[in-house]
Coordinates of C-alpha atoms and ligand atoms in Angstrom, one line a residue:
M141 CA 4.4 -9.7 -41.9
L142 CA 3.7 -13.4 -41.5
N143 CA 1.1 -15.3 -39.4
V144 CA -2.1 -14.2 -41.0
P145 CA -4.7 -16.2 -42.9
S146 CA -4.5 -16.6 -46.6
Q147 CA -6.5 -16.9 -49.8
S148 CA -9.7 -15.0 -50.3
F149 CA -10.2 -14.5 -46.6
P150 CA -12.4 -12.8 -45.6
A151 CA -14.8 -14.0 -48.3
P152 CA -15.7 -11.3 -50.8
S153 CA -19.2 -10.8 -49.4
S154 CA -18.0 -10.9 -45.7
Q155 CA -18.6 -8.1 -43.3
Q156 CA -14.9 -8.3 -42.6
R157 CA -14.3 -6.6 -45.9
V158 CA -15.8 -3.3 -44.7
A159 CA -13.2 -0.7 -45.8
S160 CA -10.7 0.0 -43.2
G161 CA -7.9 2.4 -42.7
G162 CA -5.7 -0.1 -40.9
R163 CA -3.1 -2.6 -41.9
S164 CA -4.1 -4.3 -45.1
K165 CA -4.5 -8.0 -45.5
V166 CA -4.2 -8.9 -49.2
P167 CA -6.1 -11.8 -50.7
L168 CA -3.5 -14.4 -51.6
K169 CA -3.4 -16.7 -54.7
Q170 CA -4.5 -20.3 -54.4
G171 CA -1.7 -22.4 -52.8
R172 CA 0.0 -19.4 -51.1
S173 CA -1.3 -19.9 -47.5
L174 CA 1.0 -19.9 -44.5
M175 CA 0.8 -23.7 -44.4
D176 CA 1.9 -23.8 -48.1
W177 CA 4.8 -21.6 -47.2
I178 CA 5.8 -23.9 -44.4
R179 CA 5.6 -26.9 -46.7
L180 CA 7.9 -25.1 -49.2
T181 CA 10.4 -24.3 -46.5
E182 CA 10.5 -27.9 -45.5
S183 CA 11.0 -29.1 -49.1
G184 CA 14.7 -28.7 -49.0
K185 CA 14.7 -26.3 -51.9
D186 CA 17.5 -23.7 -52.1
L187 CA 15.5 -20.6 -51.5
T188 CA 18.4 -18.1 -51.1
G189 CA 20.2 -19.2 -54.3
L190 CA 23.4 -19.5 -52.1
K191 CA 23.2 -23.3 -51.6
G192 CA 23.1 -23.0 -47.9
K193 CA 26.1 -20.7 -47.6
L194 CA 25.8 -17.7 -45.2
I195 CA 27.6 -14.5 -46.3
D196 CA 28.5 -11.1 -44.7
V197 CA 26.4 -8.5 -46.6
T198 CA 27.7 -5.0 -47.1
E199 CA 25.4 -2.1 -47.4
E200 CA 26.3 -1.7 -51.1
E201 CA 25.5 -5.4 -51.8
L202 CA 22.1 -5.1 -49.9
K203 CA 21.1 -2.1 -52.0
K204 CA 21.6 -4.1 -55.3
H205 CA 18.9 -6.6 -54.3
N206 CA 15.9 -4.4 -54.7
K207 CA 13.8 -6.1 -57.3
K208 CA 10.8 -8.4 -56.8
D209 CA 12.6 -11.4 -58.2
D210 CA 15.8 -10.5 -56.3
C211 CA 14.8 -8.9 -53.1
W212 CA 16.9 -8.8 -49.9
I213 CA 15.8 -7.2 -46.7
C214 CA 17.7 -6.7 -43.5
I215 CA 15.8 -7.3 -40.2
R216 CA 17.6 -6.7 -36.9
G217 CA 21.0 -7.2 -38.4
Y218 CA 20.2 -10.3 -40.5
V219 CA 19.6 -10.3 -44.2
Y220 CA 16.9 -12.4 -45.9
N221 CA 16.2 -13.1 -49.5
V222 CA 12.4 -12.6 -49.4
S223 CA 11.7 -13.0 -53.1
P224 CA 10.4 -16.6 -52.7
Y225 CA 8.2 -15.4 -49.8
M226 CA 6.6 -12.5 -51.8
E227 CA 3.4 -14.3 -52.9
Y228 CA 2.9 -15.7 -49.4
H229 CA 3.1 -12.4 -47.5
P230 CA -0.4 -11.6 -46.2
G231 CA 0.5 -7.9 -46.0
G232 CA 1.1 -8.0 -49.8
E233 CA 4.1 -7.7 -52.0
D234 CA 4.1 -3.9 -52.0
T235 CA 4.8 -3.8 -48.2
L236 CA 7.8 -6.1 -48.6
M237 CA 9.0 -4.1 -51.7
S238 CA 8.9 -0.9 -49.7
A239 CA 11.9 -2.3 -47.7
A240 CA 13.6 -3.9 -50.7
G241 CA 17.4 -3.6 -50.6
S242 CA 17.4 -1.9 -47.3
D243 CA 16.9 -2.2 -43.6
G244 CA 13.2 -3.2 -42.9
T245 CA 13.7 -3.4 -39.1
D246 CA 11.7 -0.2 -38.3
L247 CA 8.9 -1.2 -40.6
F248 CA 8.8 -4.7 -39.1
N249 CA 8.8 -3.4 -35.5
Q250 CA 6.0 -1.0 -36.4
I251 CA 3.7 -3.7 -37.9
H252 CA 4.3 -6.9 -36.0
P253 CA 7.3 -7.1 -33.7
W254 CA 6.1 -10.3 -32.2
V255 CA 6.1 -12.4 -35.3
N256 CA 8.9 -14.9 -35.2
Y257 CA 10.4 -14.2 -38.6
E258 CA 13.6 -16.0 -37.6
S259 CA 11.7 -19.3 -37.8
M260 CA 9.4 -18.4 -40.7
L261 CA 12.3 -17.1 -42.9
K262 CA 15.1 -19.4 -41.7
V263 CA 15.6 -20.9 -45.2
C264 CA 15.7 -17.4 -46.7
L265 CA 18.7 -16.3 -44.5
V266 CA 21.5 -14.9 -46.6
G267 CA 23.7 -13.8 -43.7
R268 CA 24.6 -11.0 -41.4
M269 CA 25.1 -7.3 -42.2
A270 CA 28.8 -6.7 -42.5
V271 CA 28.4 -3.1 -41.4
K272 CA 25.7 -1.2 -39.7
P273 CA 22.8 -0.6 -42.2
T274 CA 21.8 3.0 -42.4
V275 CA 18.0 3.0 -41.9
S276 CA 18.0 1.2 -38.6
K277 CA 20.9 3.3 -37.2
D278 CA 18.9 4.6 -34.2
Y279 CA 17.6 1.2 -33.3
R280 CA 21.0 -0.5 -33.4
E281 CA 22.6 2.3 -31.5
E282 CA 19.9 2.3 -28.9
K283 CA 20.3 -1.5 -28.4
K284 CA 24.0 -1.2 -28.1
V285 CA 23.9 1.5 -25.5
L286 CA 21.1 -0.1 -23.5
N287 CA 22.6 -3.6 -23.6
G288 CA 25.1 -2.2 -21.1
M289 CA 28.0 -1.8 -23.5
L290 CA 28.4 1.8 -22.5
P291 CA 29.2 3.0 -19.0
K292 CA 26.2 3.1 -16.7
S293 CA 26.3 6.8 -16.4
Q294 CA 25.7 7.2 -20.1
V295 CA 22.8 4.7 -20.1
T296 CA 21.1 6.7 -17.4
D297 CA 21.8 10.0 -19.2
I298 CA 20.1 8.8 -22.3
L299 CA 17.1 7.4 -20.5
A300 CA 16.7 10.4 -18.2
K301 CA 15.8 12.5 -21.2
E302 CA 12.8 10.3 -22.1
G303 CA 12.0 7.6 -19.6
P304 CA 12.0 6.8 -15.9
S305 CA 15.2 6.8 -14.0
S306 CA 17.3 3.6 -14.1
P307 CA 16.4 1.0 -11.4
S308 CA 19.1 -0.9 -9.5
Y309 CA 19.4 -4.1 -7.6
D310 CA 21.1 -5.6 -4.6
W311 CA 21.1 -8.9 -2.7
F312 CA 21.6 -10.3 0.8
Q313 CA 21.4 -13.7 2.4
T314 CA 20.6 -15.6 5.5
E315 CA 21.6 -19.2 6.2
S316 CA 18.8 -20.6 4.1
L317 CA 17.6 -17.8 1.9
V318 CA 18.9 -15.4 -0.7
T319 CA 16.9 -12.2 -1.3
I320 CA 17.3 -10.1 -4.4
V321 CA 16.0 -6.6 -4.0
I322 CA 15.0 -4.4 -7.0
Y323 CA 14.7 -0.7 -6.4
T324 CA 12.5 0.6 -9.1
K325 CA 12.2 4.2 -7.8
Q326 CA 8.5 4.1 -8.9
K327 CA 5.4 4.0 -6.8
D328 CA 3.0 2.3 -9.3
I329 CA 4.7 -1.1 -9.0
N330 CA 2.8 -4.2 -8.1
L331 CA 3.1 -8.0 -8.5
D332 CA 2.0 -7.8 -12.1
S333 CA 5.1 -5.6 -12.8
V334 CA 7.7 -8.4 -12.3
I335 CA 8.1 -11.6 -14.1
V336 CA 10.5 -14.2 -12.7
D337 CA 11.7 -17.3 -14.4
H338 CA 14.3 -19.8 -13.2
Q339 CA 15.0 -22.3 -16.0
D340 CA 18.0 -24.6 -16.4
D341 CA 21.0 -22.4 -15.6
S342 CA 19.3 -19.0 -16.1
F343 CA 17.6 -16.8 -13.5
R344 CA 15.6 -13.9 -15.1
A345 CA 13.7 -11.2 -13.3
E346 CA 12.1 -8.7 -15.7
T347 CA 10.5 -5.6 -14.2
I348 CA 8.2 -3.5 -16.3
I349 CA 8.4 0.1 -15.3
K350 CA 6.1 2.3 -17.4
D351 CA 7.1 1.4 -21.0
Y352 CA 10.6 0.2 -20.0
S353 CA 12.0 -3.2 -19.1
Y354 CA 14.6 -3.7 -16.4
L355 CA 16.3 -7.2 -16.6
I356 CA 18.2 -9.1 -14.1
H357 CA 19.7 -12.1 -15.9
L358 CA 22.1 -14.3 -14.0
G359 CA 23.6 -17.7 -13.9
L360 CA 23.3 -18.2 -10.1
S361 CA 26.4 -19.3 -8.3
H362 CA 24.6 -22.0 -6.3
E363 CA 21.5 -24.2 -6.7
I364 CA 18.2 -23.1 -5.4
Q365 CA 14.9 -24.8 -4.7
E366 CA 12.1 -24.8 -7.3
D367 CA 9.7 -22.4 -5.6
F368 CA 10.4 -18.8 -4.6
S369 CA 8.4 -15.9 -3.4
V370 CA 7.9 -12.4 -4.8
R371 CA 6.9 -9.4 -2.6
V372 CA 6.4 -5.8 -3.5
V373 CA 6.6 -2.9 -1.1
E374 CA 4.4 -0.6 -3.2
N375 CA 4.9 2.7 -1.5
V376 CA 8.6 2.7 -2.1
G377 CA 8.6 0.6 -5.4
K378 CA 10.8 -2.1 -3.9
I379 CA 10.5 -5.7 -5.2
E380 CA 11.9 -8.6 -3.2
I381 CA 12.5 -12.0 -4.7
V382 CA 13.2 -14.6 -2.0
L383 CA 15.0 -17.7 -3.1
K384 CA 15.5 -20.8 -1.0
K385 CA 19.0 -22.2 -1.0
K386 CA 19.3 -25.9 -1.8
E387 CA 22.2 -26.2 0.6
N388 CA 22.7 -23.9 3.6
T389 CA 26.1 -22.7 2.5
F390 CA 27.4 -19.1 2.3
W391 CA 27.3 -17.6 -1.2
K392 CA 30.4 -15.5 -2.0
C393 CA 28.6 -14.0 -5.0
L394 CA 25.1 -14.0 -6.5
G395 CA 26.2 -15.4 -9.9
H396 CA 27.5 -14.3 -13.2
S397 CA 25.9 -12.0 -15.7
L398 CA 24.0 -13.4 -18.7
E399 CA 22.8 -11.7 -21.8
N400 CA 21.4 -8.2 -21.2
H401 CA 21.8 -8.4 -17.4
N402 CA 21.1 -5.1 -15.6
S403 CA 19.8 -3.6 -18.8
F404 CA 17.0 -1.0 -18.9
I405 CA 15.5 -0.6 -22.3
P406 CA 12.2 0.4 -24.0
K407 CA 9.9 -2.6 -23.6
K408 CA 9.3 -2.7 -27.3
D409 CA 12.9 -3.6 -27.8
A410 CA 13.1 -6.2 -25.1
G411 CA 11.9 -9.1 -27.1
L412 CA 9.5 -11.8 -25.9
Y413 CA 10.5 -14.4 -23.4
Y414 CA 8.7 -17.8 -23.4
R415 CA 8.3 -20.5 -20.8
R416 CA 6.8 -24.0 -21.4
C417 CA 3.4 -24.5 -19.7
R418 CA 1.4 -27.7 -19.3
L419 CA -2.1 -28.2 -20.6
I420 CA -4.2 -29.0 -17.6
S421 CA -7.7 -29.1 -19.0
K422 CA -9.8 -28.3 -22.1
E423 CA -13.6 -27.8 -21.8
D424 CA -16.2 -27.0 -24.5
V425 CA -17.8 -23.6 -24.0
T426 CA -19.7 -23.3 -27.3
H427 CA -19.8 -25.5 -30.4
D428 CA -16.4 -24.1 -31.5
T429 CA -14.9 -22.3 -28.5
K430 CA -13.1 -24.0 -25.6
L431 CA -11.7 -23.0 -22.3
F432 CA -8.1 -24.0 -22.0
C433 CA -6.3 -24.2 -18.7
L434 CA -2.5 -24.0 -18.7
M435 CA -0.2 -24.4 -15.8
L436 CA 3.0 -22.2 -15.4
P437 CA 6.2 -23.9 -14.4
P438 CA 6.7 -23.9 -10.6
S439 CA 9.7 -21.7 -11.0
T440 CA 7.9 -18.9 -12.8
H441 CA 6.2 -15.9 -11.3
L442 CA 3.9 -14.3 -14.0
Q443 CA 0.6 -12.5 -13.7
V444 CA -1.1 -11.2 -16.8
P445 CA -2.4 -7.7 -16.1
I446 CA -6.0 -6.8 -16.9
G447 CA -6.5 -6.1 -20.6
Q448 CA -3.2 -7.6 -21.7
H449 CA -2.6 -10.6 -23.9
V450 CA 0.2 -13.1 -24.3
Y451 CA 1.5 -15.1 -27.3
L452 CA 1.2 -18.8 -27.5
K453 CA 3.9 -20.6 -29.5
L454 CA 3.7 -24.0 -31.2
T455 CA 6.0 -25.7 -33.7
I456 CA 3.9 -26.7 -36.7
T457 CA 5.6 -28.8 -39.3
G458 CA 9.0 -27.6 -38.1
T459 CA 8.2 -23.9 -38.0
E460 CA 7.4 -21.9 -34.9
I461 CA 4.1 -20.2 -35.1
V462 CA 3.0 -17.6 -32.7
K463 CA -0.5 -16.1 -32.1
P464 CA -1.8 -13.7 -29.5
Y465 CA -4.5 -14.7 -26.9
T466 CA -6.1 -12.9 -24.0
P467 CA -6.2 -14.7 -20.7
V468 CA -9.6 -14.8 -18.9
F469 CA -10.7 -16.2 -15.5
D470 CA -12.1 -19.7 -15.2
S471 CA -15.5 -18.2 -14.9
L472 CA -17.1 -14.8 -15.3
L473 CA -18.6 -15.1 -11.9
S474 CA -15.2 -15.7 -10.2
E475 CA -14.6 -13.3 -7.3
F476 CA -12.0 -10.8 -8.4
Q477 CA -8.9 -11.2 -6.2
E478 CA -6.1 -8.8 -6.0
P479 CA -2.9 -10.3 -7.3
V480 CA -1.5 -10.5 -3.8
L481 CA -4.2 -13.1 -3.0
C482 CA -4.3 -15.1 -6.2
N483 CA -0.7 -16.0 -7.0
S484 CA -2.2 -18.5 -9.3
K485 CA -0.1 -20.9 -11.4
Y486 CA -3.0 -21.4 -13.8
I487 CA -3.8 -19.3 -16.9
Y488 CA -7.2 -19.7 -18.7
F489 CA -8.0 -18.9 -22.3
L490 CA -11.2 -18.9 -24.2
I491 CA -10.2 -19.9 -27.7
K492 CA -12.3 -20.4 -30.8
I493 CA -11.2 -23.3 -33.0
Y494 CA -11.2 -22.4 -36.8
P495 CA -11.3 -25.7 -38.7
A496 CA -9.4 -24.1 -41.6
G497 CA -7.1 -22.1 -39.4
L498 CA -3.4 -22.8 -39.0
F499 CA -2.9 -22.5 -35.2
T500 CA -6.1 -23.4 -33.4
P501 CA -6.6 -26.9 -34.9
E502 CA -3.1 -27.7 -33.6
L503 CA -3.9 -26.3 -30.3
D504 CA -7.1 -28.3 -30.2
H505 CA -5.1 -31.5 -30.9
L506 CA -2.9 -31.0 -27.8
Q507 CA -3.5 -33.7 -25.2
I508 CA -3.8 -33.0 -21.5
G509 CA -0.2 -33.0 -20.1
D510 CA 1.3 -31.6 -23.4
Y511 CA 3.3 -28.5 -23.3
I512 CA 2.9 -25.1 -25.1
S513 CA 5.1 -22.0 -24.8
I514 CA 3.6 -18.8 -23.4
S515 CA 5.2 -15.4 -23.7
S516 CA 5.3 -12.6 -21.2
P517 CA 2.3 -10.2 -21.4
E518 CA 1.9 -7.3 -23.8
G519 CA -0.7 -4.7 -24.4
N520 CA -1.4 -1.0 -23.7
F521 CA -4.5 -1.2 -21.5
K522 CA -3.9 0.4 -18.1
K523 CA -5.9 -0.2 -14.9
S524 CA -5.8 3.6 -14.4
Q525 CA -8.2 4.0 -17.3
I526 CA -11.0 2.5 -15.1
E527 CA -10.2 4.3 -11.9
E528 CA -13.0 6.7 -10.8
L529 CA -15.1 5.7 -13.7
E530 CA -18.8 6.1 -13.6
D531 CA -20.0 4.4 -16.8
L532 CA -18.2 1.5 -18.5
F533 CA -19.4 0.3 -21.9
L534 CA -18.0 -2.8 -23.5
L535 CA -18.5 -3.6 -27.2
A536 CA -17.4 -7.1 -28.0
A537 CA -17.8 -9.3 -31.2
G538 CA -17.1 -13.0 -31.0
T539 CA -14.0 -13.8 -29.1
G540 CA -13.5 -10.1 -28.8
F541 CA -15.3 -10.8 -25.5
T542 CA -12.0 -12.1 -23.9
P543 CA -10.4 -8.9 -22.7
M544 CA -13.8 -7.8 -21.3
V545 CA -13.8 -10.7 -18.8
K546 CA -11.1 -9.4 -16.5
I547 CA -12.1 -5.8 -17.1
L548 CA -15.7 -6.5 -16.1
N549 CA -14.7 -8.5 -13.1
Y550 CA -12.2 -5.9 -11.9
A551 CA -14.5 -2.9 -12.5
L552 CA -17.5 -4.4 -10.6
T553 CA -15.3 -5.4 -7.7
N554 CA -12.9 -2.5 -7.3
I555 CA -14.3 0.7 -8.6
P556 CA -16.7 2.2 -6.0
S557 CA -17.6 5.2 -8.3
L558 CA -19.0 2.9 -11.0
R559 CA -22.7 3.3 -11.6
K560 CA -23.3 1.5 -14.9
V561 CA -21.5 -1.3 -16.8
K562 CA -23.1 -2.4 -20.1
L563 CA -21.9 -5.1 -22.5
M564 CA -23.1 -5.1 -26.1
F565 CA -22.2 -8.5 -27.4
F566 CA -22.3 -9.2 -31.2
N567 CA -22.5 -12.7 -32.5
K568 CA -23.8 -14.6 -35.5
T569 CA -26.2 -16.9 -33.7
E570 CA -27.3 -17.8 -30.2
D571 CA -25.1 -20.9 -30.3
D572 CA -22.1 -18.6 -30.7
I573 CA -22.6 -16.6 -27.5
I574 CA -19.7 -17.4 -25.1
W575 CA -20.7 -17.9 -21.4
R576 CA -24.3 -16.7 -22.1
S577 CA -25.8 -18.1 -18.9
Q578 CA -22.9 -16.6 -16.8
V579 CA -23.4 -13.2 -18.4
E580 CA -27.1 -13.4 -17.7
K581 CA -26.5 -14.5 -14.1
L582 CA -24.2 -11.5 -13.6
T583 CA -27.0 -9.1 -14.5
F584 CA -28.9 -10.6 -11.4
K585 CA -25.8 -10.7 -9.2
D586 CA -24.9 -7.0 -9.8
K587 CA -27.6 -4.5 -10.6
R588 CA -25.1 -2.1 -12.2
F589 CA -24.5 -4.6 -15.0
D590 CA -26.6 -5.0 -18.1
I591 CA -26.2 -6.9 -21.3
E592 CA -27.5 -6.6 -24.9
F593 CA -27.0 -9.4 -27.4
I594 CA -27.0 -8.5 -31.1
L595 CA -27.1 -11.4 -33.6
S596 CA -26.2 -11.0 -37.3
A597 CA -27.6 -14.4 -38.4
P598 CA -30.2 -15.5 -35.8
T599 CA -32.9 -18.1 -36.2
S600 CA -36.5 -17.1 -36.6
E601 CA -37.1 -17.7 -32.9
W602 CA -34.7 -15.0 -31.8
N603 CA -36.7 -12.1 -30.2
G604 CA -33.7 -9.9 -29.4
K605 CA -31.9 -7.4 -31.5
R606 CA -30.3 -8.3 -34.8
G607 CA -27.9 -6.7 -37.2
Y608 CA -24.4 -5.2 -37.1
I609 CA -22.7 -2.4 -35.2
S610 CA -24.5 0.8 -36.3
P611 CA -25.1 4.4 -35.3
A612 CA -28.6 3.6 -34.3
L613 CA -27.6 0.7 -32.0
L614 CA -24.8 2.7 -30.4
S615 CA -26.6 5.9 -29.8
E616 CA -29.4 4.1 -28.0
F617 CA -27.0 1.9 -26.0
L618 CA -24.3 4.5 -24.9
K619 CA -26.4 6.6 -22.6
R620 CA -24.3 8.3 -19.9
S621 CA -25.6 8.0 -16.3
S622 CA -25.2 11.8 -16.1
D623 CA -24.2 14.6 -18.5
K624 CA -20.7 14.8 -17.3
S625 CA -20.1 11.2 -16.1
K626 CA -16.6 9.8 -16.5
V627 CA -17.0 7.1 -19.2
L628 CA -14.8 4.5 -20.9
I629 CA -15.9 2.5 -24.0
C630 CA -13.8 -0.7 -24.7
I631 CA -14.1 -2.3 -28.1
C632 CA -12.8 -5.6 -29.4
G633 CA -13.6 -8.0 -32.2
P634 CA -12.6 -8.6 -35.9
T635 CA -10.4 -5.7 -37.0
P636 CA -12.9 -4.1 -39.4
F637 CA -15.6 -4.3 -36.7
T638 CA -13.3 -2.5 -34.3
E639 CA -12.3 0.1 -36.8
Q640 CA -15.9 0.8 -37.8
G641 CA -16.9 1.0 -34.2
I642 CA -14.2 3.6 -33.4
R643 CA -15.4 5.7 -36.4
L644 CA -19.0 5.6 -35.1
L645 CA -17.9 6.5 -31.6
H646 CA -16.1 9.5 -32.8
D647 CA -19.2 10.5 -34.8
L648 CA -21.1 10.3 -31.5
N649 CA -18.6 12.8 -30.0
F650 CA -16.8 10.4 -27.7
S651 CA -13.3 11.6 -27.2
K652 CA -10.1 9.6 -27.8
D653 CA -9.6 9.2 -24.1
E654 CA -13.0 7.7 -23.7
I655 CA -12.4 4.9 -26.1
H656 CA -10.0 1.9 -25.7
S657 CA -9.7 -0.4 -28.7
F658 CA -8.0 -3.8 -28.5
T659 CA -6.0 -4.6 -31.5
A660 CA -2.9 -6.6 -32.4
Ligands
FAD69 P1 -6.0 -18.5 -39.2 O1 -5.1 -19.4 -39.9 O2 -5.5 -17.1 -38.9 O3 -7.4 -18.4 -39.9 C1 -8.4 -17.5 -39.3 C2 -9.6 -17.6 -40.2 O4 -9.3 -17.5 -41.6 C3 -10.4 -18.9 -40.1 O5 -11.8 -18.7 -40.2 C4 -9.9 -19.7 -41.2 O6 -10.9 -20.7 -41.5 C5 -9.8 -18.6 -42.3 N1 -8.9 -19.0 -43.3 C6 -7.6 -19.4 -43.1 N2 -7.1 -19.6 -44.3 C7 -8.0 -19.4 -45.2 C8 -8.1 -19.5 -46.6 N3 -7.1 -20.0 -47.3 N4 -9.2 -19.2 -47.3 C9 -10.3 -18.8 -46.6 N5 -10.3 -18.6 -45.2 C10 -9.2 -19.0 -44.6 N6 -8.7 -15.6 -30.4 C11 -9.3 -16.3 -29.4 O7 -10.0 -17.3 -29.8 N7 -9.2 -16.0 -28.1 C12 -8.5 -15.0 -27.7 O8 -8.4 -14.7 -26.4 C13 -7.8 -14.2 -28.6 N8 -7.1 -13.1 -28.2 C14 -6.5 -12.3 -29.2 C15 -5.7 -11.2 -28.8 C16 -5.2 -10.4 -29.7 C17 -4.4 -9.2 -29.3 C18 -5.3 -10.7 -31.1 C19 -4.7 -9.7 -32.1 C20 -6.0 -11.8 -31.5 C21 -6.6 -12.6 -30.6 N9 -7.3 -13.8 -30.9 C22 -7.9 -14.5 -30.0 C23 -7.2 -14.3 -32.3 C24 -6.0 -15.3 -32.5 O9 -4.8 -14.6 -32.3 C25 -6.0 -16.0 -33.9 O10 -6.0 -15.0 -34.9 C26 -7.1 -17.0 -34.1 O11 -7.0 -17.9 -33.1 C27 -7.0 -17.7 -35.4 O12 -5.8 -18.4 -35.6 P2 -5.6 -19.6 -36.6 O13 -4.2 -19.7 -36.9 O14 -6.3 -20.8 -36.1 O15 -6.5 -19.2 -37.8
NAP70 P1 -17.2 -13.7 -35.6 O1 -17.9 -14.8 -35.0 O2 -16.7 -13.8 -37.0 O3 -18.0 -12.3 -35.6 C1 -18.7 -11.9 -34.4 C2 -19.8 -10.9 -34.8 O4 -19.2 -9.7 -35.4 C3 -20.7 -11.5 -35.9 O5 -22.0 -11.1 -35.7 C4 -20.1 -10.9 -37.2 O6 -21.1 -10.8 -38.2 C5 -19.8 -9.5 -36.7 N1 -18.8 -8.9 -37.6 C6 -17.7 -9.4 -38.1 N2 -17.1 -8.5 -38.9 C7 -17.8 -7.4 -38.8 C8 -17.6 -6.1 -39.4 N3 -16.7 -5.8 -40.2 N4 -18.6 -5.2 -39.1 C9 -19.6 -5.5 -38.3 N5 -19.8 -6.7 -37.8 C10 -18.9 -7.6 -38.0 O7 -15.9 -13.3 -34.7 P2 -14.8 -14.3 -34.2 O8 -14.6 -15.3 -35.3 O9 -15.1 -14.7 -32.9 O10 -13.6 -13.3 -34.3 C11 -13.2 -12.5 -33.2 C12 -12.1 -11.5 -33.6 O11 -11.7 -10.8 -32.5 C13 -10.9 -12.2 -34.2 O12 -10.6 -11.4 -35.4 C14 -9.8 -12.0 -33.2 O13 -8.6 -11.8 -33.7 C15 -10.3 -10.7 -32.5 N6 -9.8 -10.6 -31.1 C16 -9.0 -9.6 -30.8 C17 -8.5 -9.5 -29.5 C18 -7.6 -8.3 -29.1 O14 -7.3 -8.1 -28.0 N7 -7.2 -7.5 -30.1 C19 -8.9 -10.4 -28.5 C20 -9.8 -11.4 -28.9 C21 -10.2 -11.5 -30.2 P3 -21.1 -11.8 -39.5 O15 -20.2 -13.0 -39.2 O16 -22.5 -12.2 -39.7 O17 -20.4 -11.0 -40.5

């Protein structure tokens, strides 16, 4: 609903206006950008018409506010007067009006669950729903059950019908250590599957099991040292988190439960958890793209799986703004290491700075040593999609190259069946090509890898291919190494580029399973 560019972007003649079947971004009027909205929210104007009072809203009351100039919407139990926001909504007024006077939670969750509407719409808050709204009944009931408010047997019953069986945990201690053991009852668990944070008085261990999230959330009974270790016994799906006691005393109990402790809920309902990371370095990669290195806190264990992204959060003029970014390695030529060997505290990002953008100029202004919040990972790419692959084709436009970095690295290092890896990299000019020399070096380092640069606005000296993604380019490029070779095509770039690419790939008879597109 919220954090998207404004005004007539893309420009009317831009390629990004290629008709698309996806989520619409509506050109906004002059003075209605996200930054303009933030300024309005900071102006002190009474945007709800309630003079700062919060009220309990009944279903009947909510229904009455269903007109453009008097539009209330409920999101996750809270009611907002979104009339003042109408003209600023990048998804257009019609999308907002489709939830007018009702519960928009499902619509919101469908389109952009990660957007931090609480901060964006804080001055539009009317109050809480007094009774359960009708449309989001399932969502609220599911939350209630899975937050552990029903007996455990019922939780397990409900999940058993659709998801993996419920994990459990236990703990034991020695004189100096406390070990928390999570029994996932799944075999495909690894060090990427568990995210541990110890901040202030809260200890959190979130384990991702298929599309579910199992949370241990405790206030520990005694103090622990900053660093801890995480081990996974893969064949039995057991995770061990080994904490070091600050004092060698006997713990009578592990701690007390905090919010959602011992809950096992669909990941999409779990919400994003952020931790503050320090900016360690910032290096120019092209004229507008930089490599940022951030350091996780010492008391965090987090590894971003291949093909997944995280959200970065900054407070801009008093409003929290969140944007997704895909971690890369510090170099394309880094040797791939299994997570067990690279328990790295550093996360790298290749980020393009848009001078007229909202988020990236702020990011660029951060000084070394400044902090930025990073969420837990998200995304639907699975390593299993590359296993036993013979041909891997990567179609990237601009910073759409970022998910390809780890995929390329992993595939070339870990997939013995692989015969061919080809990257088709679309950019405007030669100066825009990210890590060009590294990409070229990789073609020498590994004979299975090949690269094709396509430029849309090259100089007259460019001898390579030019143009945009097209049937002719793709049919020549996507040659299987054998008739029945197992193939995967990954595509990432501006949304209209990706959508057009998918249509062309279907026209070339590649099946759904042979295509993976990276989108929001
Ligand atoms: P925005 O404010 O969104 O502006 C974007 C563009 O619109 C700019 O060109 C800006 O000049 C133009 N614009 C803004 N306002 C106007 C206006 N009023 N009129 C005309 N034009 C306007 N990006 C990366 O660089 N690296 C990554 O690894 C990466 N990973 C991503 C992963 C995912 C899953 C997704 C969905 C996106 C990813 N992105 C990545 C893109 C990133 O999330 C942001 O969209 C991007 O950084 C732009 O943010 P911004 O707020 O600076 O720009
Ligand atoms: P860019 O420089 O604007 O574009 C790169 C190339 O793609 C240019 O040659 C451009 O041509 C071409 N192009 C743009 N739109 C096109 C279209 N509709 N059809 C055909 N070709 C098109 O790219 P960028 O500024 O780096 O943006 C990268 C995009 O990737 C962003 O939108 C970002 O959100 C997205 N991204 C997504 C993910 C993810 O995981 N989902 C990860 C990283 C980045 P012209 O400029 O000449 O039109």
